[in-house]
Tab-separated table of C-alpha atoms and ligand atoms in Angstrom:
chain	number	residue	atom	x	y	z
A	249	MET	CA	33.107	-19.389	-17.942
A	250	ASP	CA	29.635	-20.770	-18.634
A	251	SER	CA	26.788	-18.840	-16.989
A	252	ARG	CA	24.347	-21.641	-17.627
A	253	ILE	CA	23.997	-23.628	-14.411
A	254	PRO	CA	21.028	-26.088	-14.799
A	255	GLY	CA	19.126	-26.624	-11.509
A	256	PHE	CA	21.025	-23.761	-9.780
A	257	TYR	CA	17.861	-22.618	-8.106
A	258	GLU	CA	17.310	-26.045	-6.530
A	259	LEU	CA	20.671	-26.099	-4.706
A	260	SER	CA	21.193	-24.963	-1.109
A	261	PRO	CA	22.924	-21.565	-0.643
A	262	GLU	CA	26.167	-23.335	0.289
A	263	GLN	CA	26.033	-25.492	-2.801
A	264	ARG	CA	25.302	-22.483	-5.000
A	265	LEU	CA	28.152	-20.563	-3.470
A	266	ALA	CA	30.562	-23.522	-4.049
A	267	GLU	CA	29.421	-23.635	-7.718
A	268	VAL	CA	30.001	-19.933	-8.255
A	269	ALA	CA	33.294	-19.937	-6.335
A	270	GLU	CA	34.598	-22.734	-8.534
A	271	ARG	CA	33.481	-21.131	-11.842
A	272	ARG	CA	35.090	-17.791	-10.844
A	273	GLY	CA	38.089	-19.196	-8.950
A	274	LEU	CA	37.200	-17.223	-5.798
A	275	SER	CA	39.605	-17.231	-2.873
A	276	ALA	CA	38.483	-18.702	0.475
A	277	GLU	CA	38.240	-15.073	1.815
A	278	GLN	CA	36.066	-14.003	-1.080
A	279	ARG	CA	33.851	-17.048	-0.571
A	280	GLU	CA	33.415	-16.322	3.088
A	281	ALA	CA	32.746	-12.693	2.413
A	282	LEU	CA	29.982	-13.618	-0.039
A	283	ALA	CA	28.424	-16.035	2.420
A	284	GLY	CA	28.168	-13.070	4.779
A	285	GLY	CA	27.270	-13.071	8.468
A	286	GLY	CA	23.470	-13.262	8.173
A	287	ASP	CA	21.028	-16.092	8.318
A	288	ARG	CA	21.130	-17.728	4.930
A	289	ASP	CA	17.959	-19.798	5.595
A	290	VAL	CA	15.991	-16.624	6.130
A	291	ALA	CA	17.621	-15.074	3.040
A	292	ASP	CA	16.797	-18.199	1.024
A	293	ARG	CA	13.143	-17.866	1.903
A	294	LEU	CA	13.084	-14.193	0.966
A	295	SER	CA	14.807	-14.272	-2.395
A	296	GLU	CA	15.974	-16.599	-5.171
A	297	ASN	CA	19.341	-18.156	-6.031
A	298	VAL	CA	20.727	-16.944	-2.710
A	299	VAL	CA	24.386	-17.558	-1.972
A	300	GLY	CA	24.848	-15.324	1.007
A	301	THR	CA	23.808	-12.200	2.802
A	302	LEU	CA	24.922	-8.605	2.707
A	303	SER	CA	24.702	-6.832	6.018
A	304	LEU	CA	23.982	-3.127	6.192
A	305	PRO	CA	24.453	-0.955	9.236
A	306	VAL	CA	21.233	-0.647	11.196
A	307	SER	CA	21.046	2.690	13.060
A	308	VAL	CA	18.478	4.439	15.177
A	309	ALA	CA	17.702	8.126	14.522
A	310	THR	CA	16.742	10.028	17.651
A	311	ASN	CA	14.706	13.183	18.329
A	312	PHE	CA	11.637	12.382	16.251
A	313	ALA	CA	8.295	13.727	17.454
A	314	VAL	CA	5.326	13.373	15.128
A	315	ASP	CA	1.862	14.593	16.113
A	316	GLY	CA	2.964	14.744	19.756
A	317	GLU	CA	4.296	11.233	19.816
A	318	ASP	CA	8.029	10.384	20.217
A	319	TYR	CA	9.618	7.797	17.874
A	320	LEU	CA	12.950	6.119	17.654
A	321	VAL	CA	13.459	5.583	13.899
A	322	PRO	CA	15.395	2.541	12.666
A	323	MET	CA	17.378	3.180	9.534
A	324	ALA	CA	19.409	0.805	7.370
A	325	THR	CA	21.825	2.500	4.954
A	326	GLU	CA	25.419	2.275	3.868
A	327	GLU	CA	25.702	6.040	3.187
A	328	SER	CA	27.392	8.079	5.935
A	329	SER	CA	25.584	11.279	7.059
A	330	VAL	CA	22.049	9.980	6.320
A	331	VAL	CA	21.280	9.014	9.892
A	332	ALA	CA	23.021	12.039	11.395
A	333	ALA	CA	21.051	14.303	9.028
A	334	ALA	CA	17.726	12.706	9.921
A	335	ALA	CA	18.428	13.037	13.695
A	336	HIS	CA	19.635	16.634	13.185
A	337	GLY	CA	16.559	17.611	11.112
A	338	ALA	CA	14.311	16.016	13.757
A	339	LYS	CA	16.073	18.024	16.440
A	340	LEU	CA	15.562	21.288	14.602
A	341	ALA	CA	11.842	20.496	14.300
A	342	ARG	CA	11.562	19.254	17.869
A	343	GLU	CA	12.406	22.635	19.380
A	344	THR	CA	9.009	23.908	18.111
A	345	GLY	CA	7.006	20.797	18.909
A	346	GLY	CA	8.169	18.394	16.175
A	347	PHE	CA	6.254	17.444	13.003
A	348	ALA	CA	2.557	17.707	12.345
A	349	ALA	CA	1.422	15.094	9.858
A	350	SER	CA	-1.647	13.972	7.975
A	351	VAL	CA	-2.318	11.099	5.505
A	352	THR	CA	-4.953	10.528	2.892
A	353	GLY	CA	-5.450	6.886	3.903
A	354	PRO	CA	-4.036	3.678	2.457
A	355	THR	CA	-5.526	3.703	-1.046
A	356	MET	CA	-3.492	1.985	-3.828
A	357	ILE	CA	-4.236	1.964	-7.515
A	358	GLY	CA	-4.318	-1.184	-9.634
A	359	GLN	CA	-4.411	-0.949	-13.454
A	360	VAL	CA	-5.991	-3.049	-16.149
A	361	ALA	CA	-5.068	-1.748	-19.573
A	362	VAL	CA	-6.937	-3.073	-22.622
A	363	ARG	CA	-5.883	-2.701	-26.276
A	364	ASP	CA	-7.653	-3.425	-29.566
A	365	VAL	CA	-10.908	-1.800	-28.479
A	366	ALA	CA	-12.888	-0.648	-31.496
A	367	ASP	CA	-14.919	2.017	-29.585
A	368	PRO	CA	-12.738	2.959	-26.614
A	369	ARG	CA	-14.996	5.825	-25.336
A	370	ALA	CA	-18.087	3.744	-25.345
A	371	ALA	CA	-16.081	0.928	-23.784
A	372	VAL	CA	-15.168	3.195	-20.833
A	373	ALA	CA	-18.922	3.736	-20.396
A	374	ARG	CA	-19.607	0.017	-20.538
A	375	VAL	CA	-16.930	-0.711	-17.906
A	376	LEU	CA	-18.450	1.910	-15.599
A	377	GLU	CA	-21.971	0.487	-16.081
A	378	ARG	CA	-20.473	-2.742	-14.702
A	379	ARG	CA	-18.348	-1.087	-11.931
A	380	GLU	CA	-20.291	-2.938	-9.144
A	381	GLU	CA	-19.498	-6.288	-10.793
A	382	VAL	CA	-15.848	-5.336	-11.205
A	383	ARG	CA	-15.672	-4.252	-7.560
A	384	ALA	CA	-17.343	-7.357	-6.294
A	385	THR	CA	-15.019	-9.600	-8.353
A	386	ALA	CA	-12.009	-7.811	-6.899
A	387	ASN	CA	-13.341	-8.162	-3.389
A	388	ASP	CA	-14.172	-11.883	-3.914
A	389	GLN	CA	-10.437	-12.591	-3.877
A	390	GLY	CA	-10.435	-13.029	-0.099
A	391	VAL	CA	-7.623	-10.509	0.500
A	392	LEU	CA	-8.108	-7.229	2.472
A	393	VAL	CA	-11.907	-7.395	2.922
A	394	SER	CA	-11.632	-9.348	6.111
A	395	HIS	CA	-9.281	-6.645	7.485
A	396	GLY	CA	-11.758	-3.895	6.684
A	397	GLY	CA	-10.311	-2.835	3.306
A	398	GLY	CA	-10.941	-3.849	-0.329
A	399	CYS	CA	-11.705	-2.339	-3.682
A	400	GLU	CA	-13.707	0.851	-3.162
A	401	GLU	CA	-13.904	2.540	-6.519
A	402	VAL	CA	-13.539	1.805	-10.198
A	403	SER	CA	-12.565	4.390	-12.782
A	404	ALA	CA	-11.795	4.189	-16.493
A	405	ARG	CA	-10.308	6.445	-19.132
A	406	VAL	CA	-8.862	6.355	-22.650
A	407	VAL	CA	-5.083	6.695	-22.916
A	408	ASP	CA	-3.284	7.521	-26.127
A	409	THR	CA	-0.149	5.389	-26.471
A	410	PRO	CA	2.471	4.868	-29.239
A	411	ARG	CA	0.567	1.611	-29.964
A	412	GLY	CA	-2.809	3.326	-30.269
A	413	GLU	CA	-5.613	4.078	-27.801
A	414	MET	CA	-6.065	1.874	-24.835
A	415	VAL	CA	-8.782	1.673	-22.233
A	416	VAL	CA	-7.234	1.919	-18.768
A	417	VAL	CA	-9.297	0.856	-15.772
A	418	HIS	CA	-8.215	1.766	-12.277
A	419	LEU	CA	-9.215	-0.088	-9.105
A	420	LEU	CA	-8.883	2.094	-6.008
A	421	VAL	CA	-8.174	-0.291	-3.253
A	422	ASP	CA	-8.075	0.337	0.529
A	423	VAL	CA	-5.196	-1.921	1.475
A	424	ARG	CA	-5.361	-1.138	5.232
A	425	ASP	CA	-2.036	-1.952	6.894
A	426	ALA	CA	-0.417	-3.703	3.954
A	427	MET	CA	1.820	-2.186	1.303
A	428	GLY	CA	-0.725	-3.848	-0.937
A	429	ALA	CA	1.104	-4.690	-4.126
A	430	ASN	CA	0.437	-8.412	-4.056
A	431	ALA	CA	-3.120	-7.887	-2.837
A	432	VAL	CA	-3.862	-5.372	-5.619
A	433	ASN	CA	-2.115	-7.462	-8.310
A	434	THR	CA	-4.338	-10.455	-7.327
A	435	MET	CA	-7.399	-8.203	-7.693
A	436	VAL	CA	-6.510	-6.714	-11.101
A	437	GLU	CA	-5.742	-10.134	-12.492
A	438	ALA	CA	-9.117	-11.354	-11.255
A	439	VAL	CA	-11.130	-8.533	-12.800
A	440	ALA	CA	-9.346	-8.487	-16.177
A	441	PRO	CA	-11.751	-10.984	-17.780
A	442	VAL	CA	-14.735	-8.821	-16.780
A	443	VAL	CA	-12.995	-5.763	-18.189
A	444	GLU	CA	-12.133	-7.634	-21.468
A	445	ASP	CA	-15.788	-8.690	-21.740
A	446	ALA	CA	-16.998	-5.178	-21.229
A	447	THR	CA	-14.565	-3.557	-23.662
A	448	GLY	CA	-14.200	-6.362	-26.248
A	449	GLY	CA	-10.449	-5.882	-26.065
A	450	ASP	CA	-7.340	-7.637	-24.807
A	451	ALA	CA	-5.969	-6.902	-21.270
A	452	VAL	CA	-2.251	-6.443	-21.838
A	453	VAL	CA	-1.353	-5.036	-18.464
A	454	ARG	CA	-2.746	-6.011	-15.053
A	455	ILE	CA	-0.708	-4.578	-12.232
A	456	LEU	CA	-0.355	-2.081	-9.440
A	457	SER	CA	0.689	1.507	-10.174
A	458	ASN	CA	3.448	2.857	-8.008
A	459	LEU	CA	2.243	6.451	-8.674
A	460	ALA	CA	0.329	6.153	-5.387
A	461	ASP	CA	-1.177	9.603	-5.494
A	462	ARG	CA	-4.184	8.460	-3.497
A	463	ARG	CA	-1.869	7.404	-0.661
A	464	LEU	CA	-0.157	10.632	0.243
A	465	ALA	CA	1.554	11.575	3.537
A	466	ARG	CA	2.203	15.186	4.549
A	467	ALA	CA	4.382	16.553	7.254
A	468	ARG	CA	5.331	20.069	8.258
A	469	CYS	CA	7.461	21.795	10.880
A	470	THR	CA	8.745	25.232	11.816
A	471	VAL	CA	12.245	26.234	12.574
A	472	PRO	CA	13.184	29.593	14.077
A	473	PRO	CA	16.076	31.267	12.252
A	474	GLU	CA	18.331	31.258	15.391
A	475	ALA	CA	18.363	27.447	15.249
A	476	LEU	CA	19.693	27.487	11.698
A	477	ALA	CA	22.936	29.329	12.394
A	478	ARG	CA	26.050	27.374	13.432
A	479	GLU	CA	27.813	28.427	16.581
A	480	ASP	CA	31.120	28.827	14.771
A	481	GLY	CA	29.506	29.903	11.492
A	482	ASP	CA	29.863	33.231	9.813
A	483	ARG	CA	26.173	33.538	8.639
A	484	THR	CA	23.232	34.650	10.755
A	485	GLY	CA	20.203	32.405	11.102
A	486	VAL	CA	18.171	34.791	8.947
A	487	GLU	CA	20.801	34.523	6.176
A	488	VAL	CA	20.868	30.733	6.353
A	489	ARG	CA	17.041	30.686	6.340
A	490	ASP	CA	16.866	32.860	3.195
A	491	ARG	CA	19.556	30.840	1.487
A	492	MET	CA	17.560	27.659	2.223
A	493	VAL	CA	14.470	29.186	0.647
A	494	ASP	CA	16.670	30.108	-2.374
A	495	ALA	CA	17.954	26.537	-2.599
A	496	TRP	CA	14.339	25.300	-2.538
A	497	ALA	CA	13.386	27.860	-5.193
A	498	LEU	CA	16.163	26.550	-7.441
A	499	ALA	CA	14.779	23.023	-7.015
A	500	ALA	CA	11.355	24.380	-8.046
A	501	GLY	CA	12.911	25.946	-11.099
A	502	ASP	CA	15.453	23.414	-12.169
A	503	PRO	CA	15.012	19.643	-12.396
A	504	TYR	CA	18.793	19.083	-12.124
A	505	ARG	CA	18.623	20.485	-8.593
A	506	ALA	CA	15.187	18.948	-7.860
A	507	ALA	CA	16.475	15.434	-8.534
A	508	THR	CA	19.097	15.751	-5.825
A	509	HIS	CA	16.753	17.590	-3.497
A	510	ASN	CA	14.356	14.612	-3.739
A	511	LYS	CA	17.223	12.145	-3.514
A	512	GLY	CA	17.793	13.658	-0.063
A	513	VAL	CA	14.171	13.064	0.914
A	514	CYS	CA	14.480	9.444	-0.306
A	515	ASN	CA	17.741	8.917	1.581
A	516	GLY	CA	15.776	9.038	4.810
A	517	MET	CA	12.608	7.268	3.628
A	518	ASP	CA	14.549	4.463	1.897
A	519	ALA	CA	16.658	3.769	5.038
A	520	LEU	CA	13.482	3.450	7.140
A	521	ALA	CA	11.973	1.230	4.469
A	522	ALA	CA	15.040	-1.002	4.263
A	523	ALA	CA	15.283	-1.340	8.075
A	524	THR	CA	11.630	-2.408	8.302
A	525	GLY	CA	11.589	-4.837	5.339
A	526	ASN	CA	9.553	-2.469	3.165
A	527	ASP	CA	9.939	-1.989	-0.546
A	528	TRP	CA	12.168	1.063	-1.066
A	529	ARG	CA	11.955	0.770	-4.821
A	530	ALA	CA	8.230	1.422	-4.625
A	531	ILE	CA	8.918	4.438	-2.406
A	532	GLU	CA	11.448	5.709	-4.971
A	533	ALA	CA	9.177	5.104	-7.982
A	534	GLY	CA	6.242	6.794	-6.249
A	535	ALA	CA	8.291	9.787	-5.017
A	536	HIS	CA	9.812	10.627	-8.330
A	537	ALA	CA	6.662	10.030	-10.365
A	538	TYR	CA	4.703	12.262	-7.961
A	539	ALA	CA	7.402	14.920	-8.164
A	540	ALA	CA	6.959	14.844	-11.948
A	541	ARG	CA	3.232	15.354	-12.029
A	542	ASP	CA	3.415	19.026	-13.163
A	543	GLY	CA	6.972	18.953	-14.513
A	544	TYR	CA	9.599	17.518	-12.207
A	545	GLY	CA	9.954	19.524	-8.994
A	546	PRO	CA	10.814	19.264	-5.280
A	547	LEU	CA	8.652	17.145	-2.952
A	548	SER	CA	9.237	19.535	-0.081
A	549	THR	CA	8.908	23.312	0.251
A	550	TYR	CA	10.646	25.983	2.325
A	551	GLU	CA	8.970	29.307	3.013
A	552	VAL	CA	9.172	32.061	5.571
A	553	ASP	CA	6.100	32.459	7.818
A	554	ASP	CA	4.711	35.633	9.331
A	555	ASP	CA	6.926	35.366	12.387
A	556	GLY	CA	10.097	35.059	10.282
A	557	ASN	CA	10.440	31.296	10.900
A	558	LEU	CA	11.374	28.726	8.303
A	559	SER	CA	8.192	26.862	7.407
A	560	CYS	CA	9.002	23.431	6.012
A	561	SER	CA	6.530	21.008	4.437
A	562	ILE	CA	6.406	17.865	2.334
A	563	GLU	CA	3.817	15.857	0.441
A	564	VAL	CA	4.829	12.449	-0.861
A	565	PRO	CA	3.270	9.123	-1.707
A	566	VAL	CA	4.173	6.540	0.907
A	567	GLN	CA	3.369	2.921	-0.015
A	568	VAL	CA	4.478	0.899	3.009
A	569	GLY	CA	2.941	-1.783	5.253
A	570	THR	CA	3.173	-2.845	8.827
A	571	VAL	CA	2.087	-6.350	7.730
A	572	GLY	CA	2.897	-8.468	4.672
A	573	GLY	CA	5.960	-8.359	2.371
A	574	ALA	CA	9.203	-8.959	4.270
A	575	THR	CA	8.060	-6.968	7.381
A	576	GLY	CA	7.293	-10.213	9.242
A	577	GLY	CA	9.586	-12.573	7.345
A	578	HIS	CA	12.840	-11.001	8.388
A	579	PRO	CA	13.722	-11.011	12.144
A	580	THR	CA	15.635	-7.751	11.933
A	581	ALA	CA	12.758	-6.073	10.126
A	582	SER	CA	10.329	-7.252	12.781
A	583	ALA	CA	12.611	-6.041	15.531
A	584	ALA	CA	12.964	-2.676	13.748
A	585	MET	CA	9.126	-2.437	13.676
A	586	ALA	CA	9.161	-3.032	17.431
A	587	VAL	CA	11.634	-0.113	17.863
A	588	LEU	CA	9.482	2.159	15.782
A	589	SER	CA	6.206	0.917	17.366
A	590	VAL	CA	3.484	2.175	15.017
A	591	ASP	CA	-0.048	0.749	15.122
A	592	SER	CA	-1.140	1.187	11.526
A	593	ALA	CA	0.207	1.783	7.988
A	594	ASP	CA	-1.274	5.330	8.271
A	595	GLU	CA	0.748	6.130	11.383
A	596	PHE	CA	3.787	4.512	9.671
A	597	ALA	CA	3.274	6.724	6.606
A	598	ALA	CA	3.182	9.879	8.767
A	599	VAL	CA	6.544	8.926	10.270
A	600	PHE	CA	7.896	8.338	6.821
A	601	ALA	CA	6.951	11.844	5.639
A	602	ALA	CA	8.513	13.285	8.796
A	603	VAL	CA	11.736	11.323	8.185
A	604	GLY	CA	11.819	12.493	4.523
A	605	LEU	CA	11.398	16.140	5.624
A	606	ALA	CA	13.866	15.879	8.500
A	607	GLU	CA	16.531	14.377	6.181
A	608	ASN	CA	15.905	17.060	3.572
A	609	LEU	CA	15.803	19.907	6.079
A	610	ALA	CA	19.203	19.048	7.461
A	611	SER	CA	20.802	18.621	4.034
A	612	VAL	CA	19.279	21.785	2.613
A	613	ARG	CA	20.492	23.674	5.682
A	614	ALA	CA	24.042	22.376	5.171
A	615	ILE	CA	23.973	23.056	1.446
A	616	ALA	CA	22.780	26.608	2.066
A	617	ASP	CA	25.404	27.273	4.754
A	618	GLU	CA	28.718	25.516	5.173
A	619	GLY	CA	28.254	23.035	2.263
A	620	ILE	CA	27.508	19.429	2.439
A	621	GLN	CA	31.081	18.160	2.331
A	622	ALA	CA	32.240	19.398	5.741
A	623	GLY	CA	29.909	17.176	7.730
A	624	HIS	CA	29.821	14.421	5.196
A	625	MET	CA	33.649	14.160	4.959
A	626	LYS	CA	33.903	14.025	8.684
A	627	LEU	CA	31.691	10.918	8.692
A	628	HIS	CA	33.081	9.559	5.443
A	629	ALA	CA	36.700	9.792	6.590
A	630	ARG	CA	36.439	6.442	8.421
A	631	ASN	CA	35.299	4.750	5.234
A	632	VAL	CA	38.167	6.271	3.274
A	633	ALA	CA	40.667	5.212	5.991
A	634	SER	CA	39.288	1.731	6.089
A	635	GLU	CA	39.252	1.346	2.296
A	636	ALA	CA	42.815	2.611	2.088
A	637	GLY	CA	43.871	-0.327	4.253
A	638	ALA	CA	44.070	1.244	7.697
A	639	PRO	CA	44.077	-1.578	10.290
A	640	GLU	CA	40.970	-1.607	12.557
A	641	ASP	CA	42.850	0.003	15.526
A	642	LEU	CA	44.062	2.900	13.422
A	643	VAL	CA	40.883	3.772	11.455
A	644	ASP	CA	39.755	6.387	13.889
A	645	GLU	CA	43.080	8.042	14.197
A	646	VAL	CA	43.720	8.150	10.455
A	647	ALA	CA	40.182	9.558	9.955
A	648	ALA	CA	40.612	12.223	12.646
A	649	ARG	CA	43.909	13.349	11.162
A	650	MET	CA	42.539	13.647	7.645
A	651	VAL	CA	39.603	15.708	8.949
A	652	ALA	CA	41.907	17.984	11.002
A	653	GLU	CA	44.032	18.486	7.879
A	654	ASP	CA	40.907	19.020	5.704
A	655	ASP	CA	42.416	16.415	3.328
A	656	VAL	CA	40.122	13.362	3.230
A	657	ARG	CA	41.579	11.255	0.389
A	658	ALA	CA	42.609	7.636	-0.050
A	659	GLY	CA	46.162	8.793	-0.950
A	660	ARG	CA	46.555	10.743	2.273
A	661	ALA	CA	45.079	7.852	4.255
A	662	ARG	CA	47.704	5.555	2.854
A	663	GLU	CA	50.487	7.967	3.768
A	664	LEU	CA	49.133	8.277	7.301
A	665	VAL	CA	48.832	4.498	7.650
A	666	ALA	CA	52.465	4.169	6.495
A	667	GLU	CA	53.529	6.846	8.989
A	668	LEU	CA	51.631	5.319	11.861
A	669	THR	CA	52.747	1.769	11.297
A	670	GLU	CA	56.478	2.590	10.709
B	225	NAD	P1	1.269	-9.522	1.069
B	225	NAD	O1	1.124	-10.283	-0.168
B	225	NAD	O2	1.993	-10.116	2.139
B	225	NAD	O3	-0.245	-9.100	1.464
B	225	NAD	C1	-0.687	-8.603	2.662
B	225	NAD	C2	-1.520	-9.685	3.278
B	225	NAD	O4	-1.614	-9.378	4.695
B	225	NAD	C3	-2.889	-9.755	2.761
B	225	NAD	O5	-3.091	-10.958	2.055
B	225	NAD	C4	-3.821	-9.664	3.998
B	225	NAD	O6	-4.703	-10.719	3.944
B	225	NAD	C5	-2.856	-9.768	5.137
B	225	NAD	N1	-3.214	-8.872	6.273
B	225	NAD	C6	-3.205	-9.211	7.596
B	225	NAD	N2	-3.532	-8.200	8.319
B	225	NAD	C7	-3.798	-7.134	7.518
B	225	NAD	C8	-4.141	-5.783	7.697
B	225	NAD	N3	-4.346	-5.291	8.930
B	225	NAD	N4	-4.251	-4.984	6.668
B	225	NAD	C9	-4.067	-5.432	5.389
B	225	NAD	N5	-3.674	-6.703	5.136
B	225	NAD	C10	-3.597	-7.548	6.235
B	225	NAD	O7	1.919	-8.105	0.863
B	225	NAD	P2	1.405	-6.871	0.016
B	225	NAD	O8	1.381	-5.757	0.970
B	225	NAD	O9	0.150	-7.121	-0.736
B	225	NAD	O10	2.515	-6.709	-1.095
B	225	NAD	C11	3.800	-6.206	-0.644
B	225	NAD	C12	4.870	-6.957	-1.384
B	225	NAD	O11	4.694	-6.889	-2.778
B	225	NAD	C13	6.224	-6.347	-1.126
B	225	NAD	O12	7.114	-7.387	-0.760
B	225	NAD	C14	6.644	-5.782	-2.528
B	225	NAD	O13	8.055	-5.786	-2.707
B	225	NAD	C15	5.942	-6.701	-3.434
B	225	NAD	N6	5.650	-6.190	-4.892
B	225	NAD	C16	5.717	-4.900	-5.191
B	225	NAD	C17	5.325	-4.569	-6.468
B	225	NAD	C18	5.364	-3.079	-6.873
B	225	NAD	O14	5.574	-2.238	-6.011
B	225	NAD	N7	5.107	-2.735	-8.124
B	225	NAD	C19	4.947	-5.505	-7.406
B	225	NAD	C20	4.836	-6.833	-6.998
B	225	NAD	C21	5.206	-7.168	-5.681
C-alpha cells in the first residue's frame, strides 16, 4: 500500500473516501461507516483531507446554577458517566445555592522568543523601552481593537534554555469574547521584526502560550455532609466528607493521583468545549500546565468549613470563545451555544469552571465512598453489551442483567446474548 496520494487534498470527501477504500480494500459497510452521518461539506470546511464525520453523543447536563443564573450545559463526549457526574455534582451544589464564580478577564499571552542575543539583559531593557511601539504594532493588525480588546501590556525576560539564553517577550492581549489563538498569533508575528530590531537577535518562536495564567476562572460551592451519604450506603455523610478531603490531600501530595483528579476536571470541561466547537486541547494544555506551576497538583480543593460543610473550590485557566474558531462554523456548536446562552467569554469561562468542579466533586465523592466502578459500570454496561454483539432490542436487557449480577464483561454479555436469542 502506497501512502503517497498526490493531490489528495484537492479531491472531494467522497473521492478521497473512494481512494482510501480502494487502497485498503474496505467493505461497503466500512466505507459507509467512515462517511458517517454528519454533513461532510461542513466537515470539509473545518478540517483537511476529510473523508467523513464522526458523531459523538451530545447531551445536556441539568441542575447548573452559577452566580444565581440557571444553565443547561451541552456536553459532547463518548465516555459514559461524564454527563451524569456533572449533573450530579451540580445538584449537590444547587442545594446550597449553586456555584459562585469569578474570572480574571480574557487575557491571553503571546510569545516572541529571540535567540543569538549578545547582551540578553540589556536587550530586555531595549525591548521595554520600545514597549509602546510593540503594543501599537500588535494593535495595528485590525483584530480585537474594534471589539474593545487588544494588546495591553508587553513584558520581557531572559530564559535559560538547552540552546543558550533567549529573550522571551510576552504580549498580554485582551481577546474579549474570542478564544484568541489566531488573533494573538497574528499579533506576535507582526511584532517579531520590532523585537528582533530591539534585541539584535533572531525570533525563533512567535506563538500563543496555552499556559493562560492571566485568564483564570474560579468557582466554589458548599455541600452539607448529609447530601454526601448514599441512601443505601453504609457511611455517614461526615465520613464521606472526610474521605473526600483525604482523597484531595492525596492528590495534593502525589502527582499520580493528581493527574487523574485533574483528568476528572477536564472530563467535564472538554465535553463542554467539544459541544460548543471550542478547542479542548487548549483547555487540556492550560489546565495541566497550570496544575504544574508549583509541582504538579490538583486544580480543585476540598476542605471542611466552620459549619462542618464540604467547601469545594477550583481555579483553572479557561481559554474559550463565544465567537471565532468553530463556534460559528459548526451548526451543532452554534445550537449548543444557544442552549447554554452565555453573553460573553467571561460568563462562558465561569460556567466552565463550575462544570469542571461539578464533574470532579461527583467523581471524588464516588471514589471516596462506593468507588467509581459501581456507577460507571451501570452506565458502561450498555456499551459492553453492544460491543459484544447484542442486537439493538436486547442491549438494555443484557446490560441490566450484567449489572444485577455485578458481572459487566464482554464474555458474560456474549453468554447472555446467546441465552436470549436461543
Ligand atoms: P478567530 O481567528 O476566529 O478570531 C476571532 C475573530 O473574531 C477576531 O478576528 C475578531 O475580529 C472577531 N470578533 C468578533 N466579535 C468579537 C468579540 N466580541 N471579541 C473578540 N473577537 C471578536 O479565532 P481565535 O479565537 O483568534 O482563535 C481560535 C482558534 O485558533 C481555534 O479554532 C483554535 O483551535 C485555533 N488555534 C489554537 C492554537 C493554540 O491553542 N495553541 C494555535 C493556533 C490556532
